[in-house]
Short mmCIF file of C-alpha atoms and ligand atoms in Angstrom, two decimals:
data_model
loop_
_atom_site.label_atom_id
_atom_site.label_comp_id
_atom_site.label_asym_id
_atom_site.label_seq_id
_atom_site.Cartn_x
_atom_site.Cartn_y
_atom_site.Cartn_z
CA UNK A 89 180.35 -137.54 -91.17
CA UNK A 90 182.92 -134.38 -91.19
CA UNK A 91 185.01 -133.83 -94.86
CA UNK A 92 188.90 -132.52 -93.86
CA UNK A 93 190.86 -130.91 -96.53
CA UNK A 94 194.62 -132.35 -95.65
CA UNK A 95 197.93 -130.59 -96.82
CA UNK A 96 201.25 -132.66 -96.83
CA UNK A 97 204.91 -130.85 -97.57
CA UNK A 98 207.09 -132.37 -95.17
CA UNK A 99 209.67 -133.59 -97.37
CA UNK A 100 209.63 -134.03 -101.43
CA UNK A 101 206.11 -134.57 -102.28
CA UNK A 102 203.52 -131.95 -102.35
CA UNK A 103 199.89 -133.05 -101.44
CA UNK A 104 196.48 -132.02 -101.02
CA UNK A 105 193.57 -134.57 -100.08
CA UNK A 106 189.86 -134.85 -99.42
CA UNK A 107 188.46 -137.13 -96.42
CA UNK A 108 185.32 -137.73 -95.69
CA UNK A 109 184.34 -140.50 -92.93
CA UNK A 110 183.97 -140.96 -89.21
CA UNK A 111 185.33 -142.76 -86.73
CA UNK A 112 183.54 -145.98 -86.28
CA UNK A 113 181.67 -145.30 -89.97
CA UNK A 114 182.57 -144.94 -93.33
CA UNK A 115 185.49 -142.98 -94.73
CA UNK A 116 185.95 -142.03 -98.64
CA UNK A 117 189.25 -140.53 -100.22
CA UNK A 118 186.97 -138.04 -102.51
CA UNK A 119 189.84 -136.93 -104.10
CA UNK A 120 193.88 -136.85 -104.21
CA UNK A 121 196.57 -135.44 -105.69
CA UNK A 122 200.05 -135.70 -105.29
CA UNK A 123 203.01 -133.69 -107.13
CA UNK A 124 206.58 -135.69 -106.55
CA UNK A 125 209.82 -133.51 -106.48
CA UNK A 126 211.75 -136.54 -107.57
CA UNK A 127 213.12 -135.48 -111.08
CA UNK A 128 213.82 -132.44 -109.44
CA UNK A 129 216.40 -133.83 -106.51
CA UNK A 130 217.14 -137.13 -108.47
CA UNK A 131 220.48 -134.82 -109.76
CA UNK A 132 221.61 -134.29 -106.35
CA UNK A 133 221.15 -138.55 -105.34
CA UNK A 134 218.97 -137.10 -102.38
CA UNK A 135 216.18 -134.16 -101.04
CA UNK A 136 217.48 -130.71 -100.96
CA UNK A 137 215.90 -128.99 -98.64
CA UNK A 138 216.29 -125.48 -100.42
CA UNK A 139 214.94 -127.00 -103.30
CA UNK A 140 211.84 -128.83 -101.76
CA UNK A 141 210.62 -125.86 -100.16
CA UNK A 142 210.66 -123.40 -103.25
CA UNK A 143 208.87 -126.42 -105.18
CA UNK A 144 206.09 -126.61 -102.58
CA UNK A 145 205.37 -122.81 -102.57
CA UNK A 146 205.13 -122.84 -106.56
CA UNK A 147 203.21 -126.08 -106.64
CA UNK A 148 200.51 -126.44 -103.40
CA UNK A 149 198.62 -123.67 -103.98
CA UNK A 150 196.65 -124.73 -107.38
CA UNK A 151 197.14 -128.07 -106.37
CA UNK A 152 194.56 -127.91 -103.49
CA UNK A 153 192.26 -126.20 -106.30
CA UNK A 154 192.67 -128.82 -108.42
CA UNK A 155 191.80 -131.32 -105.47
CA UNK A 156 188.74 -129.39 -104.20
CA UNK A 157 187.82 -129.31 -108.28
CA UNK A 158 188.33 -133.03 -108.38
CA UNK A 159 185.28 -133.71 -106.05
CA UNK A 160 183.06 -130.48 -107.10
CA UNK A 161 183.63 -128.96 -103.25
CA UNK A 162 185.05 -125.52 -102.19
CA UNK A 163 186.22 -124.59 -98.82
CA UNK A 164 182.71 -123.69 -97.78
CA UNK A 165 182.20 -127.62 -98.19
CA UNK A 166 185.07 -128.55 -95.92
CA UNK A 167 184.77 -128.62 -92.17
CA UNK A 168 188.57 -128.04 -90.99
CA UNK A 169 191.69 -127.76 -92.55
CA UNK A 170 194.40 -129.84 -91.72
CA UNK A 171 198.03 -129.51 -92.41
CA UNK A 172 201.82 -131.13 -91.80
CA UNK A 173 203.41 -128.84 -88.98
CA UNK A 174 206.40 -131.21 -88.30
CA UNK A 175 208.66 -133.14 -87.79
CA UNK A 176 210.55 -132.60 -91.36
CA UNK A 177 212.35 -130.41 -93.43
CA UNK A 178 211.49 -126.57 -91.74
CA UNK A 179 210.94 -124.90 -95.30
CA UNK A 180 208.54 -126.80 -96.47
CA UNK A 181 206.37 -127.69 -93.28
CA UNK A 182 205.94 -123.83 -93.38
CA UNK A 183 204.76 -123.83 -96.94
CA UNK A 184 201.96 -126.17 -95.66
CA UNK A 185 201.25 -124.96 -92.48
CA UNK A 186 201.19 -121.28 -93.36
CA UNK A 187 199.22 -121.94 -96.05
CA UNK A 188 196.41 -123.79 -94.44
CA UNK A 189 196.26 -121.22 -91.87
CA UNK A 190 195.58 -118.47 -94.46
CA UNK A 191 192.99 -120.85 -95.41
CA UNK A 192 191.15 -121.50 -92.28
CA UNK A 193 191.17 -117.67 -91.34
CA UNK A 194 189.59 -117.10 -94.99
CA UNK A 195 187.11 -119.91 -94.50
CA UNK A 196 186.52 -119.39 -91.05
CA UNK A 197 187.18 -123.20 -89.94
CA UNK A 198 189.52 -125.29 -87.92
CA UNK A 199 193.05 -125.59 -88.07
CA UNK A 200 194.47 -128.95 -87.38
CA UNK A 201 197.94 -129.45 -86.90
CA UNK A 202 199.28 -132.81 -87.70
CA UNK A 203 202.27 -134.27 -86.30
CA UNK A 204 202.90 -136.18 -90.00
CA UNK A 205 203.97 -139.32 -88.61
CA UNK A 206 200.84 -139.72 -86.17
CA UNK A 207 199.16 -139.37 -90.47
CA UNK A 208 201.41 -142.72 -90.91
CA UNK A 209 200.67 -144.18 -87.66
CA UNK A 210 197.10 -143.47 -87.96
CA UNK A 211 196.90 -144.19 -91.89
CA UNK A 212 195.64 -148.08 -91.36
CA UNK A 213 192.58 -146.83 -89.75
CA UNK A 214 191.81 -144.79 -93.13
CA UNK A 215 191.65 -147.59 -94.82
CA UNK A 216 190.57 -150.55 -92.31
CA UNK A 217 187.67 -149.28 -90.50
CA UNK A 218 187.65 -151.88 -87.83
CA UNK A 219 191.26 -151.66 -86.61
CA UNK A 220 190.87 -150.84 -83.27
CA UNK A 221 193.34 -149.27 -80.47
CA UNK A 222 195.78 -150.45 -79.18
CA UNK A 223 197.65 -151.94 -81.87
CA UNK A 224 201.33 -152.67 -82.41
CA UNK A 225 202.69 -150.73 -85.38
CA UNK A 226 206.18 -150.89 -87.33
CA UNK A 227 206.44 -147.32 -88.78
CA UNK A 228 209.38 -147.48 -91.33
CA UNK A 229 210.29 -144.66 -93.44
CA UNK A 230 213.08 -142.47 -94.70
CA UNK A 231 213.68 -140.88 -91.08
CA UNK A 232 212.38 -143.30 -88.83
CA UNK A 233 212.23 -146.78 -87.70
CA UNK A 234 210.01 -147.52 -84.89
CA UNK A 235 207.61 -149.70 -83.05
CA UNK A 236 205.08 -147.97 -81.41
CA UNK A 237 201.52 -149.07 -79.47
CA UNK A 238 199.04 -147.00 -80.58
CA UNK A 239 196.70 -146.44 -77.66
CA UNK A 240 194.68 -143.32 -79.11
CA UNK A 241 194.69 -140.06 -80.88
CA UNK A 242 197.98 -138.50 -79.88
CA UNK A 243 198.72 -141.40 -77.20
CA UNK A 244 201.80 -143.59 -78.38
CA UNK A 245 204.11 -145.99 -76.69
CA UNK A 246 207.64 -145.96 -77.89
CA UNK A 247 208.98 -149.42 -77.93
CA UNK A 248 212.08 -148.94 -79.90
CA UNK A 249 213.40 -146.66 -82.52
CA UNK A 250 217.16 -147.00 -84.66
CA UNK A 251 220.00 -146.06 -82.81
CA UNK A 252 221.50 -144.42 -85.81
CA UNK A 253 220.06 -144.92 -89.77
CA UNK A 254 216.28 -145.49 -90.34
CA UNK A 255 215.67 -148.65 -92.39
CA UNK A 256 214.23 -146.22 -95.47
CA UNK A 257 217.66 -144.42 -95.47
CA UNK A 258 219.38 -147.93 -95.24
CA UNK A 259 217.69 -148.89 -98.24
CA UNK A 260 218.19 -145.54 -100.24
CA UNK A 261 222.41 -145.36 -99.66
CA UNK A 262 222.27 -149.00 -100.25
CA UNK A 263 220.71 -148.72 -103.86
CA UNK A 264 222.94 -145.95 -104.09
CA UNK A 265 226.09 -147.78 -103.27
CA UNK A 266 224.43 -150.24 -106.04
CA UNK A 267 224.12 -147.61 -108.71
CA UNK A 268 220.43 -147.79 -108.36
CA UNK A 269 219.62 -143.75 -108.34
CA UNK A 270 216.75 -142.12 -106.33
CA UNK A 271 214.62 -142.89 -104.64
CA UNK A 272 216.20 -146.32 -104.18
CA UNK A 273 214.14 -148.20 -101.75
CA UNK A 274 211.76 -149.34 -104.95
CA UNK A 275 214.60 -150.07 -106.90
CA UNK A 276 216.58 -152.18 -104.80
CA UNK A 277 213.22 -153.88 -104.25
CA UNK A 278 213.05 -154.79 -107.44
CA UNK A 279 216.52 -155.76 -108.11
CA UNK A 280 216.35 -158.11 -105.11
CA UNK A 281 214.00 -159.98 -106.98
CA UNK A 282 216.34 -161.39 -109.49
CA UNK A 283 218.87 -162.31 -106.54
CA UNK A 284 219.83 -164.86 -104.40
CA UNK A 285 220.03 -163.63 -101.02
CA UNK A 286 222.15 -166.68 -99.77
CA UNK A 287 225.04 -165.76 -101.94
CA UNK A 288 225.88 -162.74 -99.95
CA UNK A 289 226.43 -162.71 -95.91
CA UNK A 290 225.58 -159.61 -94.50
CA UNK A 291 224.80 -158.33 -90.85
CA UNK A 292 221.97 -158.13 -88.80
CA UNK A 293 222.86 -155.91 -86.41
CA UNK A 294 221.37 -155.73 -83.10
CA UNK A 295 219.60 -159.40 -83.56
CA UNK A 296 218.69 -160.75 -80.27
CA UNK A 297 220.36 -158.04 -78.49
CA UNK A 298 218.33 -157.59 -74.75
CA UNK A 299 217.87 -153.61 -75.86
CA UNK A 300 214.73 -153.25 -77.54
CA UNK A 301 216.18 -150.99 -80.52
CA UNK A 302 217.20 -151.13 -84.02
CA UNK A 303 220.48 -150.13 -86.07
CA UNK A 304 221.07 -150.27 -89.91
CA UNK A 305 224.19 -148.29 -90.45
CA UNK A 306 226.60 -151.69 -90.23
CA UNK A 307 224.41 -153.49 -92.59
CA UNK A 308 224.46 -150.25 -95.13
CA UNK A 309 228.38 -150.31 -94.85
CA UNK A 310 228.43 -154.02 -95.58
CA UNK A 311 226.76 -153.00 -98.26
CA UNK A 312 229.25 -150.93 -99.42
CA UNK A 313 232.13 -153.29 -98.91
CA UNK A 314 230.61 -156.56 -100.91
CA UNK A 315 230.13 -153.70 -103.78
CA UNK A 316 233.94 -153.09 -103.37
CA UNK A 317 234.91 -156.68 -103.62
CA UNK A 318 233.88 -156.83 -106.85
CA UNK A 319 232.56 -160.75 -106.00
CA UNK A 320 229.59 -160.59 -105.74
CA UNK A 321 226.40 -159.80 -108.65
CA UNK A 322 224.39 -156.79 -107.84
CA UNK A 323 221.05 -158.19 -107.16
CA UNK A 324 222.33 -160.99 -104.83
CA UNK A 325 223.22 -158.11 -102.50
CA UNK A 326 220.14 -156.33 -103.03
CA UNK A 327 218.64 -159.61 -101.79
CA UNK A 328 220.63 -160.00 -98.99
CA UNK A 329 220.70 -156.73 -97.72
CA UNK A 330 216.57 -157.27 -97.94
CA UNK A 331 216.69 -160.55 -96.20
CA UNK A 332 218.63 -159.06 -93.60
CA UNK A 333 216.72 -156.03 -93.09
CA UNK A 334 213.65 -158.44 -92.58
CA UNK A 335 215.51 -160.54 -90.51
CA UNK A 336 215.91 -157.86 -87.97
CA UNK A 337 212.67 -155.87 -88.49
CA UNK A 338 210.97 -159.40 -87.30
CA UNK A 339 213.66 -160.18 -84.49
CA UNK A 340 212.54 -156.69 -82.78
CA UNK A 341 209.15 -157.08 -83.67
CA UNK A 342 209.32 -160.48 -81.65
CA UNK A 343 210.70 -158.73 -78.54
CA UNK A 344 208.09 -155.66 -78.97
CA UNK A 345 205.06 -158.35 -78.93
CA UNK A 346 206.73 -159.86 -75.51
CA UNK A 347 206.42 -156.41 -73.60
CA UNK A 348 203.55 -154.80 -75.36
CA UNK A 349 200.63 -156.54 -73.77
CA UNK A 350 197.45 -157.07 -75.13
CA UNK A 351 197.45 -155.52 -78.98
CA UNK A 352 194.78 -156.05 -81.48
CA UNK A 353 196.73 -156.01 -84.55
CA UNK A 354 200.18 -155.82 -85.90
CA UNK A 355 200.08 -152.78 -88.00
CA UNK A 356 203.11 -151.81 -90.52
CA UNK A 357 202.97 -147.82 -92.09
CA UNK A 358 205.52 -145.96 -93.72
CA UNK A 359 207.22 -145.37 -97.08
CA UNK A 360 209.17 -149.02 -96.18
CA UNK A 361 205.77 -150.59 -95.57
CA UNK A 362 205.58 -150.21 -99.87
CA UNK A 363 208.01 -152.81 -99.89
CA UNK A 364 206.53 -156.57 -100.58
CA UNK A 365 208.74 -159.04 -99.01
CA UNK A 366 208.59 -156.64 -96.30
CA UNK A 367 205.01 -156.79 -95.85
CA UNK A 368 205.05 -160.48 -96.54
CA UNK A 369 207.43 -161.21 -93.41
CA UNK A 370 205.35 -159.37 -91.35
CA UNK A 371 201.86 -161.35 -92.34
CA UNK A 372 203.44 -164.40 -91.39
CA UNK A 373 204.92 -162.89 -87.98
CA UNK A 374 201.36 -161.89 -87.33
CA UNK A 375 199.73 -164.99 -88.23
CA UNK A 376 202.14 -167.19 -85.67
CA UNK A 377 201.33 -164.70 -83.29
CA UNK A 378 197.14 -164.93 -84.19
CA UNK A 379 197.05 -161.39 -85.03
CA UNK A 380 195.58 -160.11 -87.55
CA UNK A 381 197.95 -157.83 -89.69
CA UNK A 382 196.77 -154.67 -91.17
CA UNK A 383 198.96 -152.66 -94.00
CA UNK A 384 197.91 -149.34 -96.12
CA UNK A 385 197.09 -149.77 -99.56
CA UNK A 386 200.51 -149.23 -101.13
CA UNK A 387 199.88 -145.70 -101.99
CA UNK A 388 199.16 -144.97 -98.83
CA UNK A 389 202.41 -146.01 -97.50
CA UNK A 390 204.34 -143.18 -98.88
CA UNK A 391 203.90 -139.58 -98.28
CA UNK A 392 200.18 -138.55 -98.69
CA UNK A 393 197.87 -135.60 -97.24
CA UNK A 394 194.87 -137.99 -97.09
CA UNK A 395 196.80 -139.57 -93.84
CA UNK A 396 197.26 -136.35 -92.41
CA UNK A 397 193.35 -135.50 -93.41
CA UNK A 398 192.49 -138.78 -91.82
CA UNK A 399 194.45 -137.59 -88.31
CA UNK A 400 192.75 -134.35 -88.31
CA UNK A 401 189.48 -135.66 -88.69
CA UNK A 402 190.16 -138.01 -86.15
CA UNK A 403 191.18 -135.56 -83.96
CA UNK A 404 188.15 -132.89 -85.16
CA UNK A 405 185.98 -135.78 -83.75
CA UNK A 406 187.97 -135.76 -80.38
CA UNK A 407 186.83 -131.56 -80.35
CA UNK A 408 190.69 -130.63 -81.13
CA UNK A 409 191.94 -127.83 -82.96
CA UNK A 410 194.45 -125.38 -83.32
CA UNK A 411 195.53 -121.69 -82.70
CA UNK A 412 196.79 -119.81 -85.85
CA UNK A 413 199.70 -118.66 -83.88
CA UNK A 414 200.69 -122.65 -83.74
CA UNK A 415 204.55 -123.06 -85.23
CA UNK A 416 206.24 -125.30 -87.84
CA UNK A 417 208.36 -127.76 -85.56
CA UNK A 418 211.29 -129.89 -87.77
CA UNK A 419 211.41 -132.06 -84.81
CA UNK A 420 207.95 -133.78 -82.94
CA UNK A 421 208.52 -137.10 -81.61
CA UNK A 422 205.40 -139.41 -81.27
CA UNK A 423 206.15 -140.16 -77.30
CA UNK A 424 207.90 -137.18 -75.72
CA UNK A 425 208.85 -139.51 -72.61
CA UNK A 426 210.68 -141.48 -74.71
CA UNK A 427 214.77 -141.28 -73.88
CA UNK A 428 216.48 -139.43 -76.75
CA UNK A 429 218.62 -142.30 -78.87
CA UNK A 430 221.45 -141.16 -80.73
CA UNK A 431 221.13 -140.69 -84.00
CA UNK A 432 217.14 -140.90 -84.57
CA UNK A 433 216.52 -139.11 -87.93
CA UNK A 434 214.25 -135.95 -87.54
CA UNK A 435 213.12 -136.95 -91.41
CA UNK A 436 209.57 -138.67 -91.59
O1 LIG Y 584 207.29 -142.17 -95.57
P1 LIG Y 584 208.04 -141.84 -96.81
O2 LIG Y 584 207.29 -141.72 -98.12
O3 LIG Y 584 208.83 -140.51 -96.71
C1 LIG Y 584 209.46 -140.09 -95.56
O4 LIG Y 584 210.53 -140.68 -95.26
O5 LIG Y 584 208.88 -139.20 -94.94
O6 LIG Y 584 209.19 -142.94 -96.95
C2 LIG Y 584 210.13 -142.85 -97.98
C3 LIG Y 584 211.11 -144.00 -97.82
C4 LIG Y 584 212.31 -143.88 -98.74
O7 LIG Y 584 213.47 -144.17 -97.99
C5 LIG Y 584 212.04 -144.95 -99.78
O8 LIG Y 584 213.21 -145.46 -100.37
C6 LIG Y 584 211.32 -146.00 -98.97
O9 LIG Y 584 210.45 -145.24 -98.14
N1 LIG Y 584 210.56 -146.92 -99.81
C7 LIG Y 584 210.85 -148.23 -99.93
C8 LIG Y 584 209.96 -148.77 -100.88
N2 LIG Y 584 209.15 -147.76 -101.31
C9 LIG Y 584 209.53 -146.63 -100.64
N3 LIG Y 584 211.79 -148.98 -99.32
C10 LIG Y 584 211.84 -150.29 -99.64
N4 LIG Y 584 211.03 -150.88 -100.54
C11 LIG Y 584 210.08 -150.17 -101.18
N5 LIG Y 584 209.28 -150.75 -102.08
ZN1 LIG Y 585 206.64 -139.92 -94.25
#
């Protein structure tokens, strides 16, 4: 059993966690805590990267006291340190990255550098012990929208990713469009529930196309022009755009399961993977296909540092670690030999 203190400041929310667990064995969130910038970019109707940074610099360091307080450990209790050093917004991957370098030189252990969306992709083995590699997995967030098979630690498949606006983005300027503030992908969830999703038709762009990928940005201006009509109520386009966003996250899943080969789960992770008719959609695509279907808890869907503790334990195990002289990198794709597609966000 190895305990790895994680760091997460990729993009608005600053986070420090304790893992303890092994691969194969047990695994224990001993303690979390997570400081959300919201109130402070919810002016602006998005994350400003200026702003984000100078939060995480006031805010990480006593918030990784607090968390080592939380479970009664210091650093001398902690076998590596592992931190967020890309892809996301430069300023504040530093403000993690440097700081968990100052404190693995102080503590004498490991530095692990985590590529923060192998902490999403690898998140459902934090908190499913027996979900084996490789498994298929739908990784939705702000920046990104992609299926991947997960064949190991730092060994990923890219199946497909958007061609221009990730499905978390598509939501945000969506509930945006509807007046629904920030962050908007919970709120348009919930105003979708009082709608009727029939009322509305919307686009599903890229359904059944013989490419593999996905695209949102036609669907988000739809959006925008049944707001302009003035015909239609709110939350019946809240719960179309939603039934059209599933409608295409299962069409590409359906084509990813053709090509992929033998998988052992369908796996979702991802801020979008919060969202419940989402996750519902997905169950039932993985029961027709008689796979079982493994999400994160909920809170593990958004940003966290006990993912990216998690992925550098996992990786500890595998004898990785890195140099001090590693750098911050605001772009890491998952699969370097995967052909650049135009537009894919560099926001996780
Ligand atoms: O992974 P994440 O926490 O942050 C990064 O993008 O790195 O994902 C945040 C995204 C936002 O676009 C947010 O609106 C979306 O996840 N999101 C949701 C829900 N909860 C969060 N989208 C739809 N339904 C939700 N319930
Ligand atoms: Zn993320």
């Amino acid at each position: 059993m190895r305990t790895v203190l994680g760091i997460e400041s990729s993009c608005d929310e600053t986070a420090a966690a304790l893992v303890r667990g092994a691969v194969g064995g047990s695994r224990t969130i001993l303690a979390q805590r997570i400081a959300s910038q919201d109130d402070a970019h919810r002016p602006y109707g998005g994350v400003v990267p200026e702003i984000a940074a100078r939060a995480h610099a006031e805010r990480l360091t006593p918030l990784i006291e607090a968390t080592l307080a939380d479970a009664g450990m210091t650093l001398a209790d902690v076998d590596a340190i592992a931190a967020t050093a890309g892809p996301g917004l430069i300023g504040g991957v530093m403000v993690g990255l440097v700081t968990a370098k100052a404190l693995a030189m102080a503590s004498d252990k490991p530095l692990i550098a985590v590529n923060h969306l192998e902490g999403h992709a690898l998140s459902p083995r934090l908190s499913d012990p027996s979900l084996a590699y490789p498994y298929l997995l739908l990784l939705v967030s702000g920046g990104h929208c992609q299926i991947l098979l997960v064949e190991g630690v730092g060994q990923f498949r890219r199946l497909a990713t958007t061609i221009d606006d990730a499905l978390g983005e598509a939501f945000d300027k969506s509930a945006k469009v509807l007046g629904l503030g920030y962050p908007g992908g919970p709120a348009l969830e919930r105003l979708a529930r009082e709608g009727n999703a029939k009322k509305v038709a919307l686009p599903r762009p890229l359904l059944g196309s013989p490419e593999p990928h996905f695209s949102f940005a036609g669907l988000k201006s739809a959006v925008l022009r049944a707001k302009q009509s003035g015909e239609y109520a709110d939350a019946d386009i809240a719960a179309a755009f939603q039934q059209a966003a599933v409608d295409c996250l299962l069409d590409r899943l359906r084509r990813a399961l053709k090509s992929a080969g033998e998988v052992t789960a369908l796996v979702v992770a991802g801020g979008v993977a919060a969202n419940t008719a989402i996750r519902t959609a997905l169950e039932g695509l993985a029961t027709a296909h008689d796979l079982p279907f493994v999400a994160p808890p909920m809170q593990l869907c958004t940003d966290n540092a006990a993912m990216i503790a998690w992925a550098g334990l996992e990786r500890l195990e595998q004898g990785q670690s890195d140099p001090l002289d590693i750098a911050a990198r605001p772009r890491w794709p998952l699969d370097p030999s995967a052909e650049a597609v135009r537009g894919a966000g560099v926001k996780a």
